[in-house]
XYZ file of C-alpha atoms in Angstrom:
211
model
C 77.227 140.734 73.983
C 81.159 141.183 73.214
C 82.700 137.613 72.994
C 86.122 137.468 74.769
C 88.731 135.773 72.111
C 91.840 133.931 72.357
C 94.762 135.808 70.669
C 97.644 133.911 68.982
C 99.751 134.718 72.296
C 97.539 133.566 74.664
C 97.009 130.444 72.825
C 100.590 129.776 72.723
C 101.084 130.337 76.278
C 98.291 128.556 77.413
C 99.212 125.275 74.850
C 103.074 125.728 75.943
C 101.667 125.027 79.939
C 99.835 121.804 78.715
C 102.772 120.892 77.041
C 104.907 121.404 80.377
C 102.615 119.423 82.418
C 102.485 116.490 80.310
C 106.542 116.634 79.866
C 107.121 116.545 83.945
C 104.710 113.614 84.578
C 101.752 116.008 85.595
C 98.717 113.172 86.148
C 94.554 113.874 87.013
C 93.570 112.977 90.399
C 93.144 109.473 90.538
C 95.257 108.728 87.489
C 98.754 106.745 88.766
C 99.891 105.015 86.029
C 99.558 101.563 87.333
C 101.896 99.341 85.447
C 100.157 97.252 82.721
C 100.456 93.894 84.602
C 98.054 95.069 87.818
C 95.293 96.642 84.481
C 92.972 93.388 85.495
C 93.401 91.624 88.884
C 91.441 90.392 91.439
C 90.693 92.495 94.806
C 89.542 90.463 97.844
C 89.227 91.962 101.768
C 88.891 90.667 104.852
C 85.647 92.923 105.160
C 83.902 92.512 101.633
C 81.084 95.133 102.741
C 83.048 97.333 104.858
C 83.417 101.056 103.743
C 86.860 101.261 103.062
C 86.438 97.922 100.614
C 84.074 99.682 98.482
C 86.272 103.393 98.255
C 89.075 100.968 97.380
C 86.952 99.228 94.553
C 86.122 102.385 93.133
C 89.673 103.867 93.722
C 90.354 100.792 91.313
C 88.046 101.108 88.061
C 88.484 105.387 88.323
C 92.158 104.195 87.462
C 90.929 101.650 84.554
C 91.519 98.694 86.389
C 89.651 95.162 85.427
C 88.429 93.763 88.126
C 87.786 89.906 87.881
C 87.198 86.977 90.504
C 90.084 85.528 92.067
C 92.805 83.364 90.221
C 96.411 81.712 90.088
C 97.333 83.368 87.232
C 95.948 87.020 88.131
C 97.402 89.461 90.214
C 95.518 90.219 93.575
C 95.267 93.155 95.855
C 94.256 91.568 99.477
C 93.206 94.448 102.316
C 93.986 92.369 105.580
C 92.928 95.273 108.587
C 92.375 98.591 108.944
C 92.007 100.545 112.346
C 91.168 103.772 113.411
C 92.467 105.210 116.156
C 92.574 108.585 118.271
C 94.618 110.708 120.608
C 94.863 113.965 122.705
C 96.929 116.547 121.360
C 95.794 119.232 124.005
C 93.369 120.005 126.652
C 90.982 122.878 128.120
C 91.557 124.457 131.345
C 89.029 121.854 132.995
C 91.131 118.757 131.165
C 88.792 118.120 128.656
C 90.519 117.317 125.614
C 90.773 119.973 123.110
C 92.536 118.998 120.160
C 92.206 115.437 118.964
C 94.358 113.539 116.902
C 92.797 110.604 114.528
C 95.037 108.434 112.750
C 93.211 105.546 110.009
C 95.773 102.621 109.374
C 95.567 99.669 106.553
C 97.304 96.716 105.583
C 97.459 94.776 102.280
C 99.147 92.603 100.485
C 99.391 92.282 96.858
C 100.230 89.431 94.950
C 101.920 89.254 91.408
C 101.700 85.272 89.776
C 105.808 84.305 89.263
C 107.402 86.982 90.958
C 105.794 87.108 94.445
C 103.689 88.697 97.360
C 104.631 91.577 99.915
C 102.294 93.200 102.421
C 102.266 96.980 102.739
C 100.942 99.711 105.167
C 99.262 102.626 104.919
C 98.531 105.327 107.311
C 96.948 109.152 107.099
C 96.505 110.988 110.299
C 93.903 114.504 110.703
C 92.998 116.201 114.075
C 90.099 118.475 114.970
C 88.941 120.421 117.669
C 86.382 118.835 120.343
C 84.016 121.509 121.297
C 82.167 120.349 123.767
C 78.946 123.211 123.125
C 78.751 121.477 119.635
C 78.392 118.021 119.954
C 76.693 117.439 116.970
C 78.694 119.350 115.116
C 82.046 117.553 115.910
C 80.248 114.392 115.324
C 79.253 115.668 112.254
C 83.106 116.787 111.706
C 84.025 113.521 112.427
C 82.378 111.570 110.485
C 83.549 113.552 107.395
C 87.303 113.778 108.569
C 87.384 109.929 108.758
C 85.475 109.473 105.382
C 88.332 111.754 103.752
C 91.177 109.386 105.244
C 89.777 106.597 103.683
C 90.029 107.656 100.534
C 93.202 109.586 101.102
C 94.191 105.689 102.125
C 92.596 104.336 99.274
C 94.695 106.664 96.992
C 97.849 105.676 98.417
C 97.212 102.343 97.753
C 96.930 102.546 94.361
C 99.905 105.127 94.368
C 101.919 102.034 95.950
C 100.626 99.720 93.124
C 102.040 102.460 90.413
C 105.429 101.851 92.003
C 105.741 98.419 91.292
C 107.044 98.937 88.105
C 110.418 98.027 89.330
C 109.093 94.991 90.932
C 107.789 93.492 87.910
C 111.003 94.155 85.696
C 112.631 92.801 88.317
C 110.586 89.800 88.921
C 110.333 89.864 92.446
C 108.820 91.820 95.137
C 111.425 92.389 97.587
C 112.959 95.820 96.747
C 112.095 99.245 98.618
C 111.144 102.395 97.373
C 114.089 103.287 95.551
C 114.245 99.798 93.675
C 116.990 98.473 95.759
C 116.856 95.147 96.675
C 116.037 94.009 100.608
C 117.750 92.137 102.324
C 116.484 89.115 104.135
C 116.994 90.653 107.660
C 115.288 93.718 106.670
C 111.971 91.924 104.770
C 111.686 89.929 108.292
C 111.768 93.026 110.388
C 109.351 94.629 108.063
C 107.242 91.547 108.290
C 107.310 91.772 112.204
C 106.351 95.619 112.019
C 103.513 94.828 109.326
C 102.277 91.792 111.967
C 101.890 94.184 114.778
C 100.505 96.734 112.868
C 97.615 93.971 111.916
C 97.029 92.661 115.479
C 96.647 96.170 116.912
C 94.002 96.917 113.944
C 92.278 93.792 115.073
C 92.354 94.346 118.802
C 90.867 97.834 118.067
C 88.196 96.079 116.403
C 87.617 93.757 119.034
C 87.240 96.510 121.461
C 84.835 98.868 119.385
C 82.530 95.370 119.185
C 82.900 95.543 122.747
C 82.025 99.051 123.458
């Protein structure tokens, strides 16, 4: 059997590209560099047995977080809704929808002991085709697409938490993306956005009970 060796060049190439990635920031899936004040904190839902609770627990400890019961001097991640929701993109000649639009939606608050809370919101939106020859097939489709947007959701989450670096230098939870600060005005109209956001999660719930 002729064994296929590494020569000096290729090694240096191939050590020069891990070198690269690890220079520019390059991170595994799953690996956001949380800051080291949200390493152990406490993770609570409205829903402690819903799906998306247990992705988001797992999303946690793959990124070497310490999860520990509730306290006032540990930092909390809180998921208050989540909703799923659908709509028609296009239709078949006889009006039967074609292409379907699904968008899953979450909100969550996290809490950091002497500098604050702020509620987020999270959103990741797939379509598919309905073919109506195939119903188990879409449903089968479905199911998966909606699975994947949980955890898609899940991972944003934690990519959220990685940002709040600046908060914590900071000490306080009111700056945006770009580590500006917010103003009062614009946290209240955030606040108002985030508030419908979780009554429109809960009135879909309501109504799938229903159905």
């Amino acid at each position: 059997m002729r064994l296929t060796q590494f020569s000096p060049i290729k090694f240096s190439l191939v050590f020069f590209l891990a070198t690269l990635l690890s220079a520019c920031g390059f991170h595994l899936r799953g690996d956001y560099d949380v800051p080291e004040a949200l390493d152990t904190m406490s993770f609570t839902s409205y829903d402690q047995y819903s799906d998306f609770t247990r992705i988001i627990t797992r999303q946690l400890r793959m990124n070497d977080i310490n999860i520990v019961p509730p306290a006032e001097n540990i930092p909390n991640l809180h998921l208050l809704s989540e909703s799923l929701s659908d709509r028609t993109l296009s239709l078949y000649q006889s009006t039967r929808a074609a292409e379907i639009e699904l968008t899953f939606s979450a909100s969550y608050r996290v809490t950091i002991p002497d500098i604050g809370d702020r509620t987020f919101t999270t959103s990741v939106t797939r379509s598919y085709l309905d073919n109506p020859l195939s119903a188990l097939a879409k449903s089968v489709e479905q199911d998966k697409l909606e699975d994947e947007m949980r955890h898609l959701a899940a991972s944003q989450i934690i990519r959220q938490m990685a940002r709040l670096k600046a908060n914590i230098e900071a000490g306080t939870m009111n700056l945006d993306k770009d580590g500006n600060k917010i103003t009062t005005k614009e946290l209240h109209e955030q606040q108002q956005e985030q508030k419908k956001q979780q009554e429109l999660g809960s009135d879909l719930s309501n109504s799938d009970s229903v159905d």
